[in-house]
Amino acid sequence: MPSPQSDRDSAAQPAAPAALSRGASAGGAEEAGAERRPQMIPVIDRFSRCRVAVIGDLILDCYLHGDVSRISPEAPVPIVRSLNERVVAGGAANVVANLATLGATVDVVGLTGLDQARDDLVRCLESHGSVDLSGMIAVADRPTTRKLRVLGAHQQIVRVDHEDTTPHDPAVEDALIAAAAAAAARADVVVLSDYGKGALSLRALREIIDACAGTGRKVLVDPKRLDFSAYRGATILTPNRKEMTAATRLPCESDAQALNAALVAQEASEANILLTRSEKGMSYFPLSGPPIHMATVAQDVFDVSGAGDTVIATLAAALASGLSMQDSMKLANHAAGVVVAKVGTACVTPEELSASLASEFASPVVNDGRHVTLEEAVAQRWAWAKEKLTVGVANGCFDLLHPGHISLIKQAAATCDRLIMALNSDASVRRLKGPTRPIQDEESRAAVMGALKGVSAVVLFDEDTPYELIKALQPDVLVKGADYSEDQVVGGDIVRARGGRVVLAGLSPGQSTTKLVKKAEVTH
């Protein structure tokens, strides 16, 4: 492998070599990453500041679901009684959908027909988030690539492909290259999604990759060609095992076999290789430095359709956010684990990705009212989410507990499966209530609160309001006393924005800590 290329990629790569330069083995890299898992969760919020250009074969995936109860008298084939039909983004469009769902801004470049399938694809992409579709070039005499899958009794019976993969007119190719150059110039990272449907000709690949190399932008490629030299100069190729074996004619089941195949792929492409290995996880083979192997995090594998799209999308967003290659791989690995548990081509949401990451950190998952740090509370929150449990938050000073507090906590616990009580710290209480408060210090208040039935965990916050805490926890339910109106509840906008609800708990008349303190002073 030419050393100038190794030098170029070493400079262009993100900060992964910092961990690798210490000679970390696969296990060492995994252990180093374990300490960073909780800190990686807030990074997902930074995806909204990233811009990624996705260039390639735009596909509309259609799923027709039906009942199968008999065989046709006309031929030995099942009769499917149509029940419903849905359309989702596929191919490069699925990469776009995953990126937009994660919060990134996406520039879309590809070719479609002038037909209903294009209209469906546009609506589908726009529903996922911030996408710029100005690079979607419509070609009048060709269909939008569409795959129709007919399913009966949860099994795919047949797939019908509508496509035209013959070479495009040079004028169309020129327009695509120009649109790709404009999108790449605006992007932090460029993704080339090559499904072999005609959008990415050899000329288009060469001009796009060369243009990006001149600017130092990372170029990630999902390759489908047998000749990886077509992608020469890209930063990272992300083949799966089947694609790697087809391109190199080498097996890649074991780590040693995968390394041998990666060396051949690197010689052809001069690119770093991220090999996705299904049940064996993924392996990264840099042009310089030792490989990184990560075991799969998938627990239930229902459908692997589009998993590669999710991997490259998450990897692109993570690298664009400034994460190291190792941490970017970890996010992509978790995203793949989430998406393969879904039916058909699908996306991973930020909440699902956070839940998968946090559940790895939050072991064991608790429900005993213990006092935890905010970082631990976030991990617990997403671990519970992974178990399909709703999470509620209620907050306050709770200085001297009285029947009114007990009533609020009881009502809050009834709204959710797990209740996190957020208490103002001593410093926060002093700012809000005066120098003589709180009567009980924060540790005492947390201990008493955690002992109450229905309280799953207790966390302190030092700010005057719980807004940042609620932003970090992203609860499904937010509970406050009915002395507030719903629009006055701090953090209510955060909860409602993700489909959650704000609950106003009924008050117990005449109950307040202030009255208790005054009564004690009078008695004294």
Short mmCIF file of C-alpha atoms in Angstrom, two decimals:
data_model
loop_
_atom_site.label_atom_id
_atom_site.label_comp_id
_atom_site.label_asym_id
_atom_site.label_seq_id
_atom_site.Cartn_x
_atom_site.Cartn_y
_atom_site.Cartn_z
CA MET A 1 0.00 0.00 0.00
CA PRO A 2 1.50 3.33 -0.98
CA SER A 3 2.82 5.28 1.97
CA PRO A 4 1.68 8.72 0.69
CA GLN A 5 -1.90 7.48 0.85
CA SER A 6 -1.36 6.19 4.37
CA ASP A 7 -0.05 9.59 5.39
CA ARG A 8 -3.03 11.31 3.77
CA ASP A 9 -5.55 9.14 5.55
CA SER A 10 -3.74 9.34 8.85
CA ALA A 11 -4.05 13.11 8.69
CA ALA A 12 -7.63 13.02 7.45
CA GLN A 13 -8.92 10.52 9.99
CA PRO A 14 -10.63 11.58 13.23
CA ALA A 15 -9.05 11.12 16.62
CA ALA A 16 -9.26 7.31 16.77
CA PRO A 17 -5.48 6.83 16.42
CA ALA A 18 -5.04 8.54 19.80
CA ALA A 19 -6.42 5.40 21.43
CA LEU A 20 -4.72 3.10 18.98
CA SER A 21 -1.29 4.69 19.26
CA ARG A 22 -0.96 3.21 22.73
CA GLY A 23 -1.02 -0.20 21.12
CA ALA A 24 -4.54 -0.95 22.28
CA SER A 25 -5.77 -4.35 21.24
CA ALA A 26 -9.37 -5.00 20.33
CA GLY A 27 -10.15 -5.73 23.97
CA GLY A 28 -8.17 -2.73 25.15
CA ALA A 29 -10.02 -0.46 22.77
CA GLU A 30 -13.33 -1.81 24.01
CA GLU A 31 -12.35 -1.27 27.64
CA ALA A 32 -11.17 2.27 26.93
CA GLY A 33 -14.49 3.05 25.29
CA ALA A 34 -16.48 1.68 28.22
CA GLU A 35 -15.51 4.65 30.41
CA ARG A 36 -16.86 7.04 27.79
CA ARG A 37 -20.26 5.47 27.22
CA PRO A 38 -22.28 7.89 29.39
CA GLN A 39 -20.46 10.92 27.95
CA MET A 40 -21.28 9.77 24.42
CA ILE A 41 -25.01 10.12 24.99
CA PRO A 42 -25.01 13.97 25.02
CA VAL A 43 -22.93 13.90 21.82
CA ILE A 44 -26.02 12.67 19.99
CA ASP A 45 -27.55 16.12 20.61
CA ARG A 46 -24.71 17.60 18.53
CA PHE A 47 -25.91 15.78 15.41
CA SER A 48 -28.27 18.69 14.78
CA ARG A 49 -25.23 20.89 14.11
CA CYS A 50 -23.83 18.52 11.46
CA ARG A 51 -24.36 18.59 7.71
CA VAL A 52 -23.85 15.47 5.59
CA ALA A 53 -24.08 15.08 1.81
CA VAL A 54 -25.53 11.75 0.67
CA ILE A 55 -24.94 10.94 -2.98
CA GLY A 56 -26.09 7.77 -4.68
CA ASP A 57 -28.94 5.47 -5.68
CA LEU A 58 -32.27 6.67 -4.31
CA ILE A 59 -34.74 3.81 -3.88
CA LEU A 60 -38.36 3.64 -2.74
CA ASP A 61 -39.03 0.49 -0.70
CA CYS A 62 -42.67 -0.61 -0.79
CA TYR A 63 -44.17 -3.22 1.53
CA LEU A 64 -47.51 -4.83 0.72
CA HIS A 65 -48.82 -6.78 3.70
CA GLY A 66 -51.58 -9.32 3.27
CA ASP A 67 -53.29 -12.53 4.36
CA VAL A 68 -52.46 -15.88 2.80
CA SER A 69 -55.12 -18.54 3.20
CA ARG A 70 -55.09 -20.53 -0.04
CA ILE A 71 -53.19 -21.43 -3.20
CA SER A 72 -54.18 -20.02 -6.55
CA PRO A 73 -56.09 -22.41 -8.88
CA GLU A 74 -54.25 -20.83 -11.80
CA ALA A 75 -50.73 -21.70 -10.65
CA PRO A 76 -49.04 -23.22 -7.56
CA VAL A 77 -48.59 -19.80 -5.90
CA PRO A 78 -50.19 -18.29 -2.78
CA ILE A 79 -53.01 -15.82 -3.10
CA VAL A 80 -52.30 -12.70 -1.03
CA ARG A 81 -55.28 -10.64 0.08
CA SER A 82 -53.94 -7.11 0.42
CA LEU A 83 -54.41 -5.53 3.83
CA ASN A 84 -52.14 -2.49 3.75
CA GLU A 85 -49.22 -1.01 1.88
CA ARG A 86 -46.50 1.31 3.13
CA VAL A 87 -43.52 3.03 1.56
CA VAL A 88 -40.16 3.86 3.13
CA ALA A 89 -36.86 5.27 1.92
CA GLY A 90 -34.39 2.70 0.61
CA GLY A 91 -30.81 2.63 -0.67
CA ALA A 92 -29.15 6.04 -0.46
CA ALA A 93 -32.53 7.46 0.57
CA ASN A 94 -32.47 5.23 3.66
CA VAL A 95 -29.09 6.69 4.58
CA VAL A 96 -30.69 10.13 4.27
CA ALA A 97 -33.67 9.07 6.38
CA ASN A 98 -31.41 7.69 9.13
CA LEU A 99 -29.26 10.83 9.21
CA ALA A 100 -32.26 13.16 9.27
CA THR A 101 -33.93 11.08 12.01
CA LEU A 102 -30.76 11.40 14.08
CA GLY A 103 -31.02 15.19 13.68
CA ALA A 104 -28.41 15.96 11.01
CA THR A 105 -29.07 18.25 8.06
CA VAL A 106 -28.76 16.25 4.86
CA ASP A 107 -28.10 17.29 1.26
CA VAL A 108 -29.58 14.65 -1.06
CA VAL A 109 -28.09 13.99 -4.50
CA GLY A 110 -29.41 11.29 -6.81
CA LEU A 111 -31.60 10.44 -9.79
CA THR A 112 -35.33 9.68 -9.94
CA GLY A 113 -38.01 9.46 -12.56
CA LEU A 114 -40.90 11.87 -12.98
CA ASP A 115 -43.50 9.62 -11.44
CA GLN A 116 -45.60 8.83 -8.39
CA ALA A 117 -42.70 6.95 -6.81
CA ARG A 118 -40.62 10.14 -6.83
CA ASP A 119 -43.45 12.05 -5.15
CA ASP A 120 -43.75 9.32 -2.52
CA LEU A 121 -40.00 9.37 -1.94
CA VAL A 122 -39.94 13.16 -1.54
CA ARG A 123 -42.75 13.03 1.04
CA CYS A 124 -41.02 10.21 2.84
CA LEU A 125 -37.67 12.01 3.10
CA GLU A 126 -39.22 15.30 4.18
CA SER A 127 -41.03 13.52 7.01
CA HIS A 128 -37.73 12.50 8.62
CA GLY A 129 -36.24 15.92 9.28
CA SER A 130 -34.03 18.57 7.72
CA VAL A 131 -33.28 17.55 4.13
CA ASP A 132 -32.27 19.60 1.10
CA LEU A 133 -33.73 17.87 -1.96
CA SER A 134 -32.46 20.32 -4.57
CA GLY A 135 -29.94 17.69 -5.73
CA MET A 136 -32.66 15.14 -6.59
CA ILE A 137 -32.53 15.19 -10.39
CA ALA A 138 -35.67 13.99 -12.20
CA VAL A 139 -35.17 12.12 -15.48
CA ALA A 140 -38.30 11.98 -17.62
CA ASP A 141 -37.71 8.74 -19.54
CA ARG A 142 -36.71 6.49 -16.59
CA PRO A 143 -38.61 5.18 -13.55
CA THR A 144 -37.73 5.94 -9.97
CA THR A 145 -36.08 2.79 -8.62
CA ARG A 146 -38.72 0.98 -6.59
CA LYS A 147 -38.71 -2.38 -4.79
CA LEU A 148 -42.10 -3.88 -3.98
CA ARG A 149 -42.04 -6.61 -1.34
CA VAL A 150 -45.16 -8.71 -0.87
CA LEU A 151 -45.46 -10.21 2.61
CA GLY A 152 -47.92 -12.74 3.92
CA ALA A 153 -47.95 -14.19 7.43
CA HIS A 154 -44.84 -12.09 8.25
CA GLN A 155 -42.85 -13.74 5.45
CA GLN A 156 -41.69 -12.22 2.18
CA ILE A 157 -43.36 -14.05 -0.69
CA VAL A 158 -41.97 -12.15 -3.66
CA ARG A 159 -40.06 -8.96 -4.51
CA VAL A 160 -40.77 -6.98 -7.67
CA ASP A 161 -38.11 -4.46 -8.79
CA HIS A 162 -38.88 -1.47 -11.00
CA GLU A 163 -35.57 -0.06 -12.26
CA ASP A 164 -33.48 0.93 -15.25
CA THR A 165 -29.73 0.53 -14.76
CA THR A 166 -28.58 1.37 -18.28
CA PRO A 167 -26.04 4.24 -18.55
CA HIS A 168 -27.43 7.73 -18.31
CA ASP A 169 -27.17 10.44 -20.90
CA PRO A 170 -23.93 12.49 -20.42
CA ALA A 171 -25.99 15.61 -19.71
CA VAL A 172 -27.72 13.84 -16.80
CA GLU A 173 -24.35 12.64 -15.51
CA ASP A 174 -22.98 16.20 -15.71
CA ALA A 175 -25.94 17.52 -13.74
CA LEU A 176 -25.48 14.90 -11.02
CA ILE A 177 -21.75 15.60 -10.69
CA ALA A 178 -22.42 19.35 -10.43
CA ALA A 179 -25.09 18.78 -7.78
CA ALA A 180 -22.75 16.45 -5.88
CA ALA A 181 -19.94 19.02 -5.93
CA ALA A 182 -22.26 21.71 -4.57
CA ALA A 183 -23.56 19.44 -1.81
CA ALA A 184 -20.09 18.24 -0.85
CA ALA A 185 -18.88 21.83 -0.55
CA ARG A 186 -21.55 22.49 2.11
CA ALA A 187 -21.07 19.24 4.03
CA ASP A 188 -18.92 18.16 6.97
CA VAL A 189 -18.84 14.57 5.70
CA VAL A 190 -19.77 13.01 2.35
CA VAL A 191 -21.45 9.61 1.96
CA LEU A 192 -21.49 7.74 -1.36
CA SER A 193 -24.19 5.07 -1.34
CA ASP A 194 -23.57 2.88 -4.37
CA TYR A 195 -26.33 0.33 -4.94
CA GLY A 196 -25.38 -0.26 -8.58
CA LYS A 197 -28.53 1.36 -9.95
CA GLY A 198 -26.73 3.79 -12.24
CA ALA A 199 -26.43 7.03 -10.29
CA LEU A 200 -22.73 6.63 -9.50
CA SER A 201 -20.88 5.93 -12.73
CA LEU A 202 -17.12 5.43 -12.69
CA ARG A 203 -16.68 8.97 -13.93
CA ALA A 204 -19.01 10.35 -11.24
CA LEU A 205 -17.21 8.41 -8.51
CA ARG A 206 -13.82 9.61 -9.66
CA GLU A 207 -14.76 13.28 -9.93
CA ILE A 208 -16.64 13.37 -6.62
CA ILE A 209 -13.92 11.59 -4.64
CA ASP A 210 -11.15 13.67 -6.19
CA ALA A 211 -13.02 16.91 -5.45
CA CYS A 212 -13.52 15.90 -1.80
CA ALA A 213 -9.89 14.82 -1.43
CA GLY A 214 -8.85 18.31 -2.46
CA THR A 215 -10.85 19.82 0.41
CA GLY A 216 -9.89 17.27 3.07
CA ARG A 217 -13.49 16.16 3.60
CA LYS A 218 -14.01 12.59 4.70
CA VAL A 219 -15.70 10.40 2.10
CA LEU A 220 -17.52 7.29 3.34
CA VAL A 221 -18.55 4.70 0.74
CA ASP A 222 -21.05 1.87 0.96
CA PRO A 223 -19.63 -0.24 -1.91
CA LYS A 224 -21.51 -2.66 -4.13
CA ARG A 225 -19.02 -2.94 -7.03
CA LEU A 226 -16.78 -5.98 -7.28
CA ASP A 227 -13.81 -3.76 -8.11
CA PHE A 228 -12.98 -1.61 -5.07
CA SER A 229 -10.46 0.38 -7.11
CA ALA A 230 -13.46 2.40 -8.31
CA TYR A 231 -13.48 3.99 -4.85
CA ARG A 232 -9.76 4.74 -4.75
CA GLY A 233 -9.05 7.74 -2.53
CA ALA A 234 -12.15 7.49 -0.35
CA THR A 235 -11.59 7.73 3.41
CA ILE A 236 -13.55 4.67 4.57
CA LEU A 237 -15.32 1.80 2.77
CA THR A 238 -18.07 -0.01 4.72
CA PRO A 239 -18.63 -3.40 3.03
CA ASN A 240 -20.42 -6.29 4.67
CA ARG A 241 -19.00 -9.80 4.66
CA LYS A 242 -20.72 -10.83 1.45
CA GLU A 243 -19.54 -7.71 -0.39
CA MET A 244 -16.00 -8.09 0.93
CA THR A 245 -15.77 -11.72 -0.14
CA ALA A 246 -17.21 -10.95 -3.57
CA ALA A 247 -14.71 -8.10 -4.12
CA THR A 248 -11.61 -9.87 -2.78
CA ARG A 249 -12.54 -13.53 -3.44
CA LEU A 250 -11.39 -14.26 0.08
CA PRO A 251 -13.34 -15.59 3.09
CA CYS A 252 -13.69 -13.24 6.03
CA GLU A 253 -15.29 -15.28 8.80
CA SER A 254 -12.48 -15.25 11.37
CA ASP A 255 -10.55 -12.16 12.47
CA ALA A 256 -7.47 -13.40 10.60
CA GLN A 257 -9.44 -14.02 7.41
CA ALA A 258 -11.09 -10.61 7.68
CA LEU A 259 -7.68 -8.97 8.05
CA ASN A 260 -6.35 -10.72 4.94
CA ALA A 261 -9.39 -9.66 2.93
CA ALA A 262 -9.09 -6.10 4.27
CA LEU A 263 -5.45 -5.87 3.12
CA VAL A 264 -6.50 -6.83 -0.41
CA ALA A 265 -9.37 -4.32 -0.30
CA GLN A 266 -7.02 -1.59 0.95
CA GLU A 267 -4.53 -2.29 -1.83
CA ALA A 268 -7.29 -1.79 -4.40
CA SER A 269 -8.99 1.22 -2.80
CA GLU A 270 -6.28 2.91 -0.70
CA ALA A 271 -9.03 3.40 1.88
CA ASN A 272 -9.61 2.38 5.48
CA ILE A 273 -12.04 -0.53 5.78
CA LEU A 274 -14.94 -0.87 8.21
CA LEU A 275 -16.24 -4.41 7.77
CA THR A 276 -19.71 -5.19 9.12
CA ARG A 277 -19.84 -8.86 10.12
CA SER A 278 -23.47 -9.57 11.11
CA GLU A 279 -23.51 -11.62 14.32
CA LYS A 280 -19.77 -11.03 14.77
CA GLY A 281 -20.16 -7.27 15.04
CA MET A 282 -17.82 -5.05 13.07
CA SER A 283 -14.10 -4.62 12.48
CA TYR A 284 -12.14 -1.54 11.49
CA PHE A 285 -8.93 -1.97 9.51
CA PRO A 286 -7.05 1.34 9.25
CA LEU A 287 -4.34 1.89 6.67
CA SER A 288 -1.96 2.31 9.59
CA GLY A 289 -2.34 0.92 13.10
CA PRO A 290 -3.96 -2.20 14.55
CA PRO A 291 -7.57 -3.18 13.82
CA ILE A 292 -10.49 -2.57 16.16
CA HIS A 293 -12.98 -5.40 16.65
CA MET A 294 -16.37 -4.78 18.29
CA ALA A 295 -18.85 -7.49 19.20
CA THR A 296 -22.44 -7.02 18.10
CA VAL A 297 -24.88 -5.49 20.59
CA ALA A 298 -27.95 -6.85 18.79
CA GLN A 299 -30.10 -9.07 21.01
CA ASP A 300 -33.07 -9.74 18.73
CA VAL A 301 -32.45 -9.93 14.99
CA PHE A 302 -35.69 -9.72 13.05
CA ASP A 303 -34.67 -8.14 9.75
CA VAL A 304 -31.24 -7.00 8.53
CA SER A 305 -32.68 -4.95 5.63
CA GLY A 306 -31.00 -1.56 5.51
CA ALA A 307 -28.73 -2.21 8.50
CA GLY A 308 -25.70 -1.16 6.44
CA ASP A 309 -27.43 2.15 5.66
CA THR A 310 -27.94 2.75 9.38
CA VAL A 311 -24.29 1.95 10.09
CA ILE A 312 -22.87 4.38 7.52
CA ALA A 313 -25.38 7.09 8.46
CA THR A 314 -24.56 6.89 12.17
CA LEU A 315 -20.84 6.70 11.44
CA ALA A 316 -21.06 9.82 9.25
CA ALA A 317 -23.00 11.79 11.88
CA ALA A 318 -20.59 10.75 14.63
CA LEU A 319 -17.47 11.64 12.63
CA ALA A 320 -19.05 14.95 11.60
CA SER A 321 -19.61 15.63 15.32
CA GLY A 322 -15.92 15.19 16.05
CA LEU A 323 -15.99 11.74 17.65
CA SER A 324 -13.03 9.42 17.26
CA MET A 325 -13.32 6.48 14.91
CA GLN A 326 -13.55 4.13 17.87
CA ASP A 327 -16.46 6.00 19.46
CA SER A 328 -18.11 6.51 16.07
CA MET A 329 -17.96 2.75 15.55
CA LYS A 330 -19.54 2.20 18.95
CA LEU A 331 -22.47 4.45 18.06
CA ALA A 332 -22.86 2.77 14.67
CA ASN A 333 -22.70 -0.66 16.29
CA HIS A 334 -25.46 0.25 18.74
CA ALA A 335 -27.57 1.79 15.97
CA ALA A 336 -27.30 -1.40 13.95
CA GLY A 337 -28.32 -3.43 16.99
CA VAL A 338 -31.47 -1.35 17.30
CA VAL A 339 -32.49 -1.36 13.66
CA VAL A 340 -32.14 -5.11 13.03
CA ALA A 341 -34.81 -5.70 15.67
CA LYS A 342 -37.32 -3.81 13.50
CA VAL A 343 -39.35 -5.06 10.56
CA GLY A 344 -38.14 -4.03 7.10
CA THR A 345 -36.10 -0.97 6.18
CA ALA A 346 -36.10 1.29 9.23
CA CYS A 347 -34.34 4.13 11.06
CA VAL A 348 -32.94 4.49 14.54
CA THR A 349 -34.04 7.46 16.63
CA PRO A 350 -31.79 9.46 18.98
CA GLU A 351 -33.80 8.13 21.92
CA GLU A 352 -33.32 4.52 20.82
CA LEU A 353 -29.61 5.06 20.27
CA SER A 354 -29.27 6.70 23.69
CA ALA A 355 -31.22 3.85 25.27
CA SER A 356 -28.94 1.23 23.74
CA LEU A 357 -25.80 3.06 24.85
CA ALA A 358 -27.10 3.76 28.33
CA SER A 359 -28.36 0.26 28.95
CA GLU A 360 -24.83 -1.01 28.45
CA PHE A 361 -23.65 1.37 31.18
CA ALA A 362 -26.58 0.95 33.56
CA SER A 363 -25.98 -2.49 34.92
CA PRO A 364 -27.79 -3.59 36.92
CA VAL A 365 -30.93 -1.59 36.17
CA VAL A 366 -32.22 -0.33 39.52
CA ASN A 367 -35.61 0.57 40.93
CA ASP A 368 -34.93 1.06 44.62
CA GLY A 369 -35.03 4.82 45.14
CA ARG A 370 -31.29 5.20 45.43
CA HIS A 371 -29.58 8.60 45.14
CA VAL A 372 -27.76 8.72 41.78
CA THR A 373 -25.77 11.25 39.81
CA LEU A 374 -27.35 12.89 36.77
CA GLU A 375 -25.12 10.79 34.52
CA GLU A 376 -26.34 7.62 36.24
CA ALA A 377 -29.94 8.84 36.07
CA VAL A 378 -29.66 9.37 32.31
CA ALA A 379 -28.25 5.87 31.92
CA GLN A 380 -31.07 4.41 34.02
CA ARG A 381 -33.68 6.40 32.12
CA TRP A 382 -32.64 4.89 28.76
CA ALA A 383 -32.12 1.45 30.21
CA TRP A 384 -35.74 1.57 31.37
CA ALA A 385 -36.77 2.83 27.93
CA LYS A 386 -35.13 -0.21 26.38
CA GLU A 387 -37.39 -2.32 28.60
CA LYS A 388 -40.41 -0.39 27.18
CA LEU A 389 -41.05 1.32 30.53
CA THR A 390 -42.39 4.87 30.73
CA VAL A 391 -40.31 7.25 32.82
CA GLY A 392 -41.67 10.19 34.79
CA VAL A 393 -39.97 13.09 36.58
CA ALA A 394 -41.24 15.29 39.41
CA ASN A 395 -39.16 18.00 41.03
CA GLY A 396 -39.04 20.31 44.00
CA CYS A 397 -37.20 21.23 47.20
CA PHE A 398 -39.10 18.74 49.40
CA ASP A 399 -37.48 20.19 52.51
CA LEU A 400 -39.82 18.87 55.20
CA LEU A 401 -42.03 16.12 53.79
CA HIS A 402 -45.73 16.52 54.54
CA PRO A 403 -48.97 14.88 53.32
CA GLY A 404 -49.11 17.22 50.33
CA HIS A 405 -45.74 15.95 49.13
CA ILE A 406 -46.80 12.33 49.66
CA SER A 407 -49.95 12.92 47.63
CA LEU A 408 -47.98 14.48 44.74
CA ILE A 409 -45.47 11.60 44.72
CA LYS A 410 -48.26 9.03 44.79
CA GLN A 411 -50.00 10.74 41.87
CA ALA A 412 -46.71 11.05 39.95
CA ALA A 413 -45.86 7.37 40.43
CA ALA A 414 -49.28 6.42 39.06
CA THR A 415 -48.54 8.18 35.74
CA CYS A 416 -45.48 6.10 34.81
CA ASP A 417 -43.60 2.85 35.29
CA ARG A 418 -40.51 4.45 36.82
CA LEU A 419 -40.41 7.76 38.72
CA ILE A 420 -37.27 9.88 39.10
CA MET A 421 -37.52 12.53 41.81
CA ALA A 422 -35.38 15.60 41.11
CA LEU A 423 -34.45 17.59 44.22
CA ASN A 424 -33.00 21.10 44.40
CA SER A 425 -29.53 20.98 45.94
CA ASP A 426 -28.86 22.87 49.18
CA ALA A 427 -27.30 25.75 47.24
CA SER A 428 -30.32 25.94 44.96
CA VAL A 429 -32.75 25.90 47.90
CA ARG A 430 -30.85 28.73 49.62
CA ARG A 431 -31.09 30.89 46.52
CA LEU A 432 -34.80 30.21 46.20
CA LYS A 433 -35.91 30.14 49.86
CA GLY A 434 -33.34 32.22 51.75
CA PRO A 435 -30.24 31.59 53.91
CA THR A 436 -32.09 29.68 56.64
CA ARG A 437 -33.24 26.94 54.29
CA PRO A 438 -33.17 24.04 53.75
CA ILE A 439 -34.00 22.60 57.15
CA GLN A 440 -32.65 19.22 56.05
CA ASP A 441 -29.52 18.94 53.93
CA GLU A 442 -29.64 17.45 50.45
CA GLU A 443 -28.36 14.03 51.44
CA SER A 444 -31.01 13.70 54.16
CA ARG A 445 -33.75 14.84 51.79
CA ALA A 446 -32.57 12.39 49.13
CA ALA A 447 -32.51 9.51 51.64
CA VAL A 448 -36.03 10.22 52.89
CA MET A 449 -37.38 10.71 49.36
CA GLY A 450 -35.79 7.51 48.09
CA ALA A 451 -37.43 5.48 50.86
CA LEU A 452 -40.93 6.39 49.68
CA LYS A 453 -43.01 3.88 47.76
CA GLY A 454 -43.12 4.59 44.02
CA VAL A 455 -39.79 6.44 43.84
CA SER A 456 -37.33 4.62 41.55
CA ALA A 457 -34.36 6.99 41.83
CA VAL A 458 -33.44 10.40 43.26
CA VAL A 459 -31.19 12.95 41.58
CA LEU A 460 -30.07 16.44 42.68
CA PHE A 461 -29.77 19.53 40.51
CA ASP A 462 -27.90 22.71 41.39
CA GLU A 463 -29.62 25.18 39.05
CA ASP A 464 -32.57 27.35 40.02
CA THR A 465 -34.83 25.36 37.68
CA PRO A 466 -34.72 21.72 36.52
CA TYR A 467 -34.69 22.69 32.83
CA GLU A 468 -31.24 21.28 32.03
CA LEU A 469 -31.95 18.15 34.05
CA ILE A 470 -35.20 17.56 32.17
CA LYS A 471 -33.39 18.18 28.89
CA ALA A 472 -30.85 15.51 29.84
CA LEU A 473 -33.43 12.97 31.07
CA GLN A 474 -36.04 13.48 28.30
CA PRO A 475 -38.84 11.96 30.44
CA ASP A 476 -42.08 10.60 29.03
CA VAL A 477 -44.09 12.29 31.78
CA LEU A 478 -43.42 15.48 33.75
CA VAL A 479 -45.43 15.99 36.94
CA LYS A 480 -45.96 19.27 38.79
CA GLY A 481 -48.49 20.53 41.31
CA ALA A 482 -51.76 22.00 40.07
CA ASP A 483 -50.79 25.41 41.47
CA TYR A 484 -49.03 25.77 38.10
CA SER A 485 -50.67 25.92 34.69
CA GLU A 486 -49.32 23.54 32.06
CA ASP A 487 -47.58 26.30 30.11
CA GLN A 488 -45.77 27.41 33.31
CA VAL A 489 -44.17 24.03 34.00
CA VAL A 490 -40.44 24.29 33.41
CA GLY A 491 -39.34 21.69 30.86
CA GLY A 492 -42.85 21.02 29.63
CA ASP A 493 -41.87 22.11 26.13
CA ILE A 494 -39.09 19.50 26.08
CA VAL A 495 -41.42 16.69 27.11
CA ARG A 496 -44.24 17.64 24.74
CA ALA A 497 -41.81 18.00 21.81
CA ARG A 498 -41.03 14.30 21.92
CA GLY A 499 -44.65 13.20 22.38
CA GLY A 500 -44.66 13.11 26.19
CA ARG A 501 -47.17 14.71 28.52
CA VAL A 502 -47.30 17.15 31.40
CA VAL A 503 -49.46 16.11 34.37
CA LEU A 504 -50.71 18.53 37.01
CA ALA A 505 -51.13 16.76 40.33
CA GLY A 506 -53.97 17.72 42.63
CA LEU A 507 -53.01 19.73 45.72
CA SER A 508 -53.63 18.98 49.38
CA PRO A 509 -55.13 22.18 50.89
CA GLY A 510 -53.25 23.80 53.76
CA GLN A 511 -50.07 21.76 53.35
CA SER A 512 -46.70 23.53 52.93
CA THR A 513 -43.18 23.37 54.35
CA THR A 514 -43.22 27.12 55.00
CA LYS A 515 -46.28 26.74 57.27
CA LEU A 516 -44.60 23.89 59.13
CA VAL A 517 -41.48 26.01 59.74
CA LYS A 518 -43.54 28.96 60.98
CA LYS A 519 -45.53 26.72 63.27
CA ALA A 520 -42.33 25.30 64.74
CA GLU A 521 -40.96 28.81 65.30
CA VAL A 522 -44.16 29.85 67.12
CA THR A 523 -44.07 26.72 69.27
CA HIS A 524 -40.49 27.47 70.26
#
